[in-house]
Structures are given as structure tokens and as C-alpha cells.
JSON list of C-alpha atoms in Angstrom, two decimals:
[
{"chain": "T", "resi": 192, "resn": "UNK", "atom": "CA", "xyz": [-25.54, -71.34, 98.62]},
{"chain": "T", "resi": 193, "resn": "UNK", "atom": "CA", "xyz": [-24.63, -69.51, 101.86]},
{"chain": "T", "resi": 194, "resn": "UNK", "atom": "CA", "xyz": [-28.31, -69.18, 102.72]},
{"chain": "T", "resi": 195, "resn": "UNK", "atom": "CA", "xyz": [-28.84, -72.95, 102.35]},
{"chain": "T", "resi": 196, "resn": "UNK", "atom": "CA", "xyz": [-25.83, -73.64, 104.57]},
{"chain": "T", "resi": 197, "resn": "UNK", "atom": "CA", "xyz": [-27.16, -71.26, 107.23]},
{"chain": "T", "resi": 198, "resn": "UNK", "atom": "CA", "xyz": [-30.60, -72.89, 107.16]},
{"chain": "T", "resi": 199, "resn": "UNK", "atom": "CA", "xyz": [-29.01, -76.35, 107.39]},
{"chain": "T", "resi": 200, "resn": "UNK", "atom": "CA", "xyz": [-26.92, -75.23, 110.37]},
{"chain": "T", "resi": 201, "resn": "UNK", "atom": "CA", "xyz": [-29.99, -73.85, 112.16]},
{"chain": "T", "resi": 202, "resn": "UNK", "atom": "CA", "xyz": [-31.92, -77.06, 111.54]},
{"chain": "T", "resi": 203, "resn": "UNK", "atom": "CA", "xyz": [-29.02, -79.11, 112.88]},
{"chain": "T", "resi": 204, "resn": "UNK", "atom": "CA", "xyz": [-28.97, -77.02, 116.06]},
{"chain": "T", "resi": 205, "resn": "UNK", "atom": "CA", "xyz": [-32.71, -77.47, 116.57]},
{"chain": "T", "resi": 206, "resn": "UNK", "atom": "CA", "xyz": [-32.53, -81.23, 116.02]},
{"chain": "T", "resi": 207, "resn": "UNK", "atom": "CA", "xyz": [-29.59, -81.45, 118.45]},
{"chain": "T", "resi": 208, "resn": "UNK", "atom": "CA", "xyz": [-31.65, -79.67, 121.12]},
{"chain": "T", "resi": 209, "resn": "UNK", "atom": "CA", "xyz": [-29.42, -76.61, 121.26]},
{"chain": "T", "resi": 210, "resn": "UNK", "atom": "CA", "xyz": [-32.01, -74.22, 119.87]},
{"chain": "T", "resi": 211, "resn": "UNK", "atom": "CA", "xyz": [-34.27, -71.94, 121.86]},
{"chain": "T", "resi": 212, "resn": "UNK", "atom": "CA", "xyz": [-36.96, -73.65, 123.89]},
{"chain": "T", "resi": 213, "resn": "UNK", "atom": "CA", "xyz": [-35.06, -76.89, 124.37]},
{"chain": "T", "resi": 214, "resn": "UNK", "atom": "CA", "xyz": [-35.82, -78.65, 127.63]},
{"chain": "T", "resi": 215, "resn": "UNK", "atom": "CA", "xyz": [-33.31, -78.76, 130.46]},
{"chain": "T", "resi": 216, "resn": "UNK", "atom": "CA", "xyz": [-32.09, -82.34, 130.76]},
{"chain": "T", "resi": 217, "resn": "UNK", "atom": "CA", "xyz": [-30.71, -82.00, 134.32]},
{"chain": "T", "resi": 218, "resn": "UNK", "atom": "CA", "xyz": [-33.31, -81.10, 136.93]},
{"chain": "T", "resi": 219, "resn": "UNK", "atom": "CA", "xyz": [-30.76, -81.58, 139.73]},
{"chain": "T", "resi": 220, "resn": "UNK", "atom": "CA", "xyz": [-32.09, -82.28, 143.21]},
{"chain": "T", "resi": 221, "resn": "UNK", "atom": "CA", "xyz": [-35.89, -82.34, 143.00]},
{"chain": "T", "resi": 222, "resn": "UNK", "atom": "CA", "xyz": [-37.78, -80.85, 145.95]},
{"chain": "T", "resi": 223, "resn": "UNK", "atom": "CA", "xyz": [-41.55, -81.39, 145.93]},
{"chain": "T", "resi": 224, "resn": "UNK", "atom": "CA", "xyz": [-43.99, -78.85, 147.25]},
{"chain": "T", "resi": 225, "resn": "UNK", "atom": "CA", "xyz": [-47.72, -78.21, 147.09]},
{"chain": "T", "resi": 226, "resn": "UNK", "atom": "CA", "xyz": [-50.22, -75.41, 147.40]},
{"chain": "T", "resi": 227, "resn": "UNK", "atom": "CA", "xyz": [-50.50, -74.33, 151.03]},
{"chain": "T", "resi": 228, "resn": "UNK", "atom": "CA", "xyz": [-47.16, -75.79, 152.18]},
{"chain": "T", "resi": 229, "resn": "UNK", "atom": "CA", "xyz": [-43.75, -74.43, 153.14]},
{"chain": "T", "resi": 230, "resn": "UNK", "atom": "CA", "xyz": [-40.77, -76.69, 152.43]},
{"chain": "T", "resi": 231, "resn": "UNK", "atom": "CA", "xyz": [-37.27, -76.23, 153.88]},
{"chain": "T", "resi": 232, "resn": "UNK", "atom": "CA", "xyz": [-34.50, -76.76, 151.31]},
{"chain": "T", "resi": 233, "resn": "UNK", "atom": "CA", "xyz": [-30.77, -77.09, 152.15]},
{"chain": "T", "resi": 234, "resn": "UNK", "atom": "CA", "xyz": [-28.19, -76.99, 149.35]},
{"chain": "T", "resi": 235, "resn": "UNK", "atom": "CA", "xyz": [-24.49, -76.57, 148.61]},
{"chain": "T", "resi": 236, "resn": "UNK", "atom": "CA", "xyz": [-23.08, -73.78, 146.43]},
{"chain": "T", "resi": 237, "resn": "UNK", "atom": "CA", "xyz": [-23.12, -74.79, 142.77]},
{"chain": "T", "resi": 238, "resn": "UNK", "atom": "CA", "xyz": [-25.86, -77.39, 143.27]},
{"chain": "T", "resi": 239, "resn": "UNK", "atom": "CA", "xyz": [-28.66, -77.46, 140.68]},
{"chain": "T", "resi": 240, "resn": "UNK", "atom": "CA", "xyz": [-32.14, -77.96, 142.11]},
{"chain": "T", "resi": 241, "resn": "UNK", "atom": "CA", "xyz": [-35.76, -78.00, 140.99]},
{"chain": "T", "resi": 242, "resn": "UNK", "atom": "CA", "xyz": [-38.88, -77.02, 142.87]},
{"chain": "T", "resi": 243, "resn": "UNK", "atom": "CA", "xyz": [-41.61, -79.39, 141.70]},
{"chain": "T", "resi": 244, "resn": "UNK", "atom": "CA", "xyz": [-45.39, -79.05, 141.94]},
{"chain": "T", "resi": 245, "resn": "UNK", "atom": "CA", "xyz": [-48.11, -81.36, 140.63]},
{"chain": "T", "resi": 246, "resn": "UNK", "atom": "CA", "xyz": [-50.29, -79.73, 138.02]},
{"chain": "T", "resi": 247, "resn": "UNK", "atom": "CA", "xyz": [-53.03, -80.33, 135.52]},
{"chain": "T", "resi": 248, "resn": "UNK", "atom": "CA", "xyz": [-53.56, -77.41, 133.13]},
{"chain": "T", "resi": 249, "resn": "UNK", "atom": "CA", "xyz": [-56.69, -79.07, 131.70]},
{"chain": "T", "resi": 250, "resn": "UNK", "atom": "CA", "xyz": [-58.52, -78.48, 135.00]},
{"chain": "T", "resi": 251, "resn": "UNK", "atom": "CA", "xyz": [-57.18, -74.95, 135.45]},
{"chain": "T", "resi": 252, "resn": "UNK", "atom": "CA", "xyz": [-53.79, -75.24, 137.16]},
{"chain": "T", "resi": 253, "resn": "UNK", "atom": "CA", "xyz": [-51.34, -72.54, 136.10]},
{"chain": "T", "resi": 254, "resn": "UNK", "atom": "CA", "xyz": [-48.11, -72.44, 138.13]},
{"chain": "T", "resi": 255, "resn": "UNK", "atom": "CA", "xyz": [-45.76, -69.47, 137.91]},
{"chain": "T", "resi": 256, "resn": "UNK", "atom": "CA", "xyz": [-42.78, -68.09, 139.77]},
{"chain": "T", "resi": 257, "resn": "UNK", "atom": "CA", "xyz": [-44.24, -65.46, 142.07]},
{"chain": "T", "resi": 258, "resn": "UNK", "atom": "CA", "xyz": [-41.03, -64.27, 143.72]},
{"chain": "T", "resi": 259, "resn": "UNK", "atom": "CA", "xyz": [-37.50, -64.63, 142.39]},
{"chain": "T", "resi": 260, "resn": "UNK", "atom": "CA", "xyz": [-34.85, -65.77, 144.86]},
{"chain": "T", "resi": 261, "resn": "UNK", "atom": "CA", "xyz": [-32.14, -63.45, 146.18]},
{"chain": "T", "resi": 262, "resn": "UNK", "atom": "CA", "xyz": [-29.78, -63.43, 143.18]},
{"chain": "T", "resi": 263, "resn": "UNK", "atom": "CA", "xyz": [-26.74, -63.81, 145.45]},
{"chain": "T", "resi": 264, "resn": "UNK", "atom": "CA", "xyz": [-28.12, -67.09, 146.86]},
{"chain": "T", "resi": 265, "resn": "UNK", "atom": "CA", "xyz": [-29.78, -68.78, 143.85]},
{"chain": "T", "resi": 266, "resn": "UNK", "atom": "CA", "xyz": [-30.43, -68.11, 140.18]},
{"chain": "T", "resi": 267, "resn": "UNK", "atom": "CA", "xyz": [-33.43, -69.15, 138.08]},
{"chain": "T", "resi": 268, "resn": "UNK", "atom": "CA", "xyz": [-32.63, -71.32, 135.05]},
{"chain": "T", "resi": 269, "resn": "UNK", "atom": "CA", "xyz": [-35.94, -72.42, 133.52]},
{"chain": "T", "resi": 270, "resn": "UNK", "atom": "CA", "xyz": [-39.47, -73.74, 133.93]},
{"chain": "T", "resi": 271, "resn": "UNK", "atom": "CA", "xyz": [-40.11, -77.28, 132.64]},
{"chain": "T", "resi": 272, "resn": "UNK", "atom": "CA", "xyz": [-43.15, -79.57, 132.52]},
{"chain": "T", "resi": 273, "resn": "UNK", "atom": "CA", "xyz": [-43.47, -83.34, 132.35]},
{"chain": "T", "resi": 274, "resn": "UNK", "atom": "CA", "xyz": [-46.82, -84.94, 131.54]},
{"chain": "T", "resi": 275, "resn": "UNK", "atom": "CA", "xyz": [-47.97, -88.17, 133.19]},
{"chain": "T", "resi": 276, "resn": "UNK", "atom": "CA", "xyz": [-49.49, -89.42, 129.94]},
{"chain": "T", "resi": 277, "resn": "UNK", "atom": "CA", "xyz": [-50.48, -88.64, 126.39]},
{"chain": "T", "resi": 278, "resn": "UNK", "atom": "CA", "xyz": [-54.23, -88.69, 126.98]},
{"chain": "T", "resi": 279, "resn": "UNK", "atom": "CA", "xyz": [-56.09, -85.37, 127.02]},
{"chain": "T", "resi": 280, "resn": "UNK", "atom": "CA", "xyz": [-56.47, -84.15, 130.59]},
{"chain": "T", "resi": 281, "resn": "UNK", "atom": "CA", "xyz": [-53.37, -85.94, 131.87]},
{"chain": "T", "resi": 282, "resn": "UNK", "atom": "CA", "xyz": [-51.78, -84.32, 134.87]},
{"chain": "T", "resi": 283, "resn": "UNK", "atom": "CA", "xyz": [-48.09, -83.87, 135.34]},
{"chain": "T", "resi": 284, "resn": "UNK", "atom": "CA", "xyz": [-45.41, -81.95, 137.17]},
{"chain": "T", "resi": 285, "resn": "UNK", "atom": "CA", "xyz": [-44.05, -78.45, 136.66]},
{"chain": "T", "resi": 286, "resn": "UNK", "atom": "CA", "xyz": [-40.40, -77.93, 137.62]},
{"chain": "T", "resi": 287, "resn": "UNK", "atom": "CA", "xyz": [-38.78, -74.59, 138.38]},
{"chain": "T", "resi": 288, "resn": "UNK", "atom": "CA", "xyz": [-35.04, -75.15, 137.91]},
{"chain": "T", "resi": 289, "resn": "UNK", "atom": "CA", "xyz": [-32.42, -73.12, 139.83]},
{"chain": "T", "resi": 290, "resn": "UNK", "atom": "CA", "xyz": [-28.73, -73.07, 140.63]},
{"chain": "T", "resi": 291, "resn": "UNK", "atom": "CA", "xyz": [-27.56, -72.54, 144.23]},
{"chain": "T", "resi": 292, "resn": "UNK", "atom": "CA", "xyz": [-24.87, -69.86, 144.29]},
{"chain": "T", "resi": 293, "resn": "UNK", "atom": "CA", "xyz": [-23.48, -68.51, 147.57]},
{"chain": "T", "resi": 294, "resn": "UNK", "atom": "CA", "xyz": [-24.23, -69.26, 151.23]},
{"chain": "T", "resi": 295, "resn": "UNK", "atom": "CA", "xyz": [-27.34, -67.50, 152.47]},
{"chain": "T", "resi": 296, "resn": "UNK", "atom": "CA", "xyz": [-31.10, -67.84, 152.71]},
{"chain": "T", "resi": 297, "resn": "UNK", "atom": "CA", "xyz": [-33.91, -66.87, 150.37]},
{"chain": "T", "resi": 298, "resn": "UNK", "atom": "CA", "xyz": [-37.59, -67.60, 149.92]},
{"chain": "T", "resi": 299, "resn": "UNK", "atom": "CA", "xyz": [-39.09, -68.73, 146.62]},
{"chain": "T", "resi": 300, "resn": "UNK", "atom": "CA", "xyz": [-42.86, -68.57, 146.14]},
{"chain": "T", "resi": 301, "resn": "UNK", "atom": "CA", "xyz": [-44.69, -70.41, 143.38]},
{"chain": "T", "resi": 302, "resn": "UNK", "atom": "CA", "xyz": [-48.27, -69.38, 142.60]},
{"chain": "T", "resi": 303, "resn": "UNK", "atom": "CA", "xyz": [-50.97, -71.65, 141.24]},
{"chain": "T", "resi": 304, "resn": "UNK", "atom": "CA", "xyz": [-53.50, -69.19, 139.87]},
{"chain": "T", "resi": 305, "resn": "UNK", "atom": "CA", "xyz": [-56.39, -71.58, 139.25]},
{"chain": "T", "resi": 306, "resn": "UNK", "atom": "CA", "xyz": [-58.43, -70.73, 136.15]},
{"chain": "T", "resi": 307, "resn": "UNK", "atom": "CA", "xyz": [-57.06, -67.20, 135.99]},
{"chain": "T", "resi": 308, "resn": "UNK", "atom": "CA", "xyz": [-56.61, -67.17, 132.22]},
{"chain": "T", "resi": 309, "resn": "UNK", "atom": "CA", "xyz": [-53.96, -64.76, 130.96]},
{"chain": "T", "resi": 310, "resn": "UNK", "atom": "CA", "xyz": [-53.98, -62.72, 134.14]},
{"chain": "T", "resi": 311, "resn": "UNK", "atom": "CA", "xyz": [-52.40, -63.67, 137.46]},
{"chain": "T", "resi": 312, "resn": "UNK", "atom": "CA", "xyz": [-55.34, -62.59, 139.57]},
{"chain": "T", "resi": 313, "resn": "UNK", "atom": "CA", "xyz": [-58.26, -64.90, 140.41]},
{"chain": "T", "resi": 314, "resn": "UNK", "atom": "CA", "xyz": [-61.44, -63.42, 138.98]},
{"chain": "T", "resi": 315, "resn": "UNK", "atom": "CA", "xyz": [-64.08, -65.54, 140.69]},
{"chain": "T", "resi": 316, "resn": "UNK", "atom": "CA", "xyz": [-64.63, -66.70, 144.27]},
{"chain": "T", "resi": 317, "resn": "UNK", "atom": "CA", "xyz": [-63.99, -70.32, 143.23]},
{"chain": "T", "resi": 318, "resn": "UNK", "atom": "CA", "xyz": [-60.73, -69.29, 141.55]},
{"chain": "T", "resi": 319, "resn": "UNK", "atom": "CA", "xyz": [-59.65, -67.46, 144.73]},
{"chain": "T", "resi": 320, "resn": "UNK", "atom": "CA", "xyz": [-60.40, -70.57, 146.86]},
{"chain": "T", "resi": 321, "resn": "UNK", "atom": "CA", "xyz": [-58.55, -72.94, 144.52]},
{"chain": "T", "resi": 322, "resn": "UNK", "atom": "CA", "xyz": [-55.51, -70.68, 143.97]},
{"chain": "T", "resi": 323, "resn": "UNK", "atom": "CA", "xyz": [-52.57, -70.64, 146.35]},
{"chain": "T", "resi": 324, "resn": "UNK", "atom": "CA", "xyz": [-48.84, -70.64, 146.90]},
{"chain": "T", "resi": 325, "resn": "UNK", "atom": "CA", "xyz": [-46.17, -73.24, 147.47]},
{"chain": "T", "resi": 326, "resn": "UNK", "atom": "CA", "xyz": [-43.36, -71.69, 149.51]},
{"chain": "T", "resi": 327, "resn": "UNK", "atom": "CA", "xyz": [-39.76, -72.91, 149.57]},
{"chain": "T", "resi": 328, "resn": "UNK", "atom": "CA", "xyz": [-37.35, -71.63, 152.25]},
{"chain": "T", "resi": 329, "resn": "UNK", "atom": "CA", "xyz": [-33.94, -72.13, 150.63]},
{"chain": "T", "resi": 330, "resn": "UNK", "atom": "CA", "xyz": [-30.67, -72.24, 152.56]},
{"chain": "T", "resi": 331, "resn": "UNK", "atom": "CA", "xyz": [-27.33, -72.54, 150.79]},
{"chain": "T", "resi": 332, "resn": "UNK", "atom": "CA", "xyz": [-24.53, -73.63, 153.17]}
]
């Protein structure tokens, strides 16, 4: 009986979106960047923000957080993805969600390692040419 109640409670949590892997519903202030660009970001302490990059995993895009921010200035919350459609090959946007903490500056680098597979190092010349960083210079005032 206790086991059934525990299973029912876990299922209820998952359905409610409280279980592990649930998506963040508040992206905060969305700041868009792209490979090869540096974007200036100004925030207030306590402000949630997302660094957004267009992506399409079906063609080889694979965005990751290359450098964490100074933990006194901003903290990483999660990585989220929204697709532009249900069709195979649909592009979308990857969001890296953070919380601004205390006044200061930090740099956050996102890496698109194009067709790198499980590794984070381009293996071919084409992969090296297509890979790159989006840089965000974050200031919390």
C-alpha cells in the first residue's frame, strides 16, 4: 500500500512539472547572440535572464556553455530549447538561463561545436570553420 502511494506521489510530481528535467517556464529577459558576435548585457541584481542562440541540431549545431560566469555576478540555472516546428530538421533556439546576483562584470561564452559529436573539439576542417563562440559581456549594476 505504501509503495503504491509513493509511486502515485511521484507520478503526480512528474505530471505537475516538478520532477527532474522539467523546463524552466520563466526565461526572464532574453538577450540574443550569434556565433562570431559579442553582445553587451546590462542587468539589475536579482534579474533572471537568458542568452539565446539560434540552432538546428539536425544540421550539426551543438551549443554549450563554454565558460561559467563569475559566481558572484551571475549564476547558471538551466539550458532550454524551443523548436520552431514539429517537422524533422526544424530549427529552433537554445536558451542559457541565468540569475543576476551582485554588481560586477563577467563574460559568458557559448560554443557552437558544429558536427563535433560527443566531443567538444572540431575534428574536421569544415567543423572548425563552422564552429564558433557567441560572447556575452554581462554587467550587473
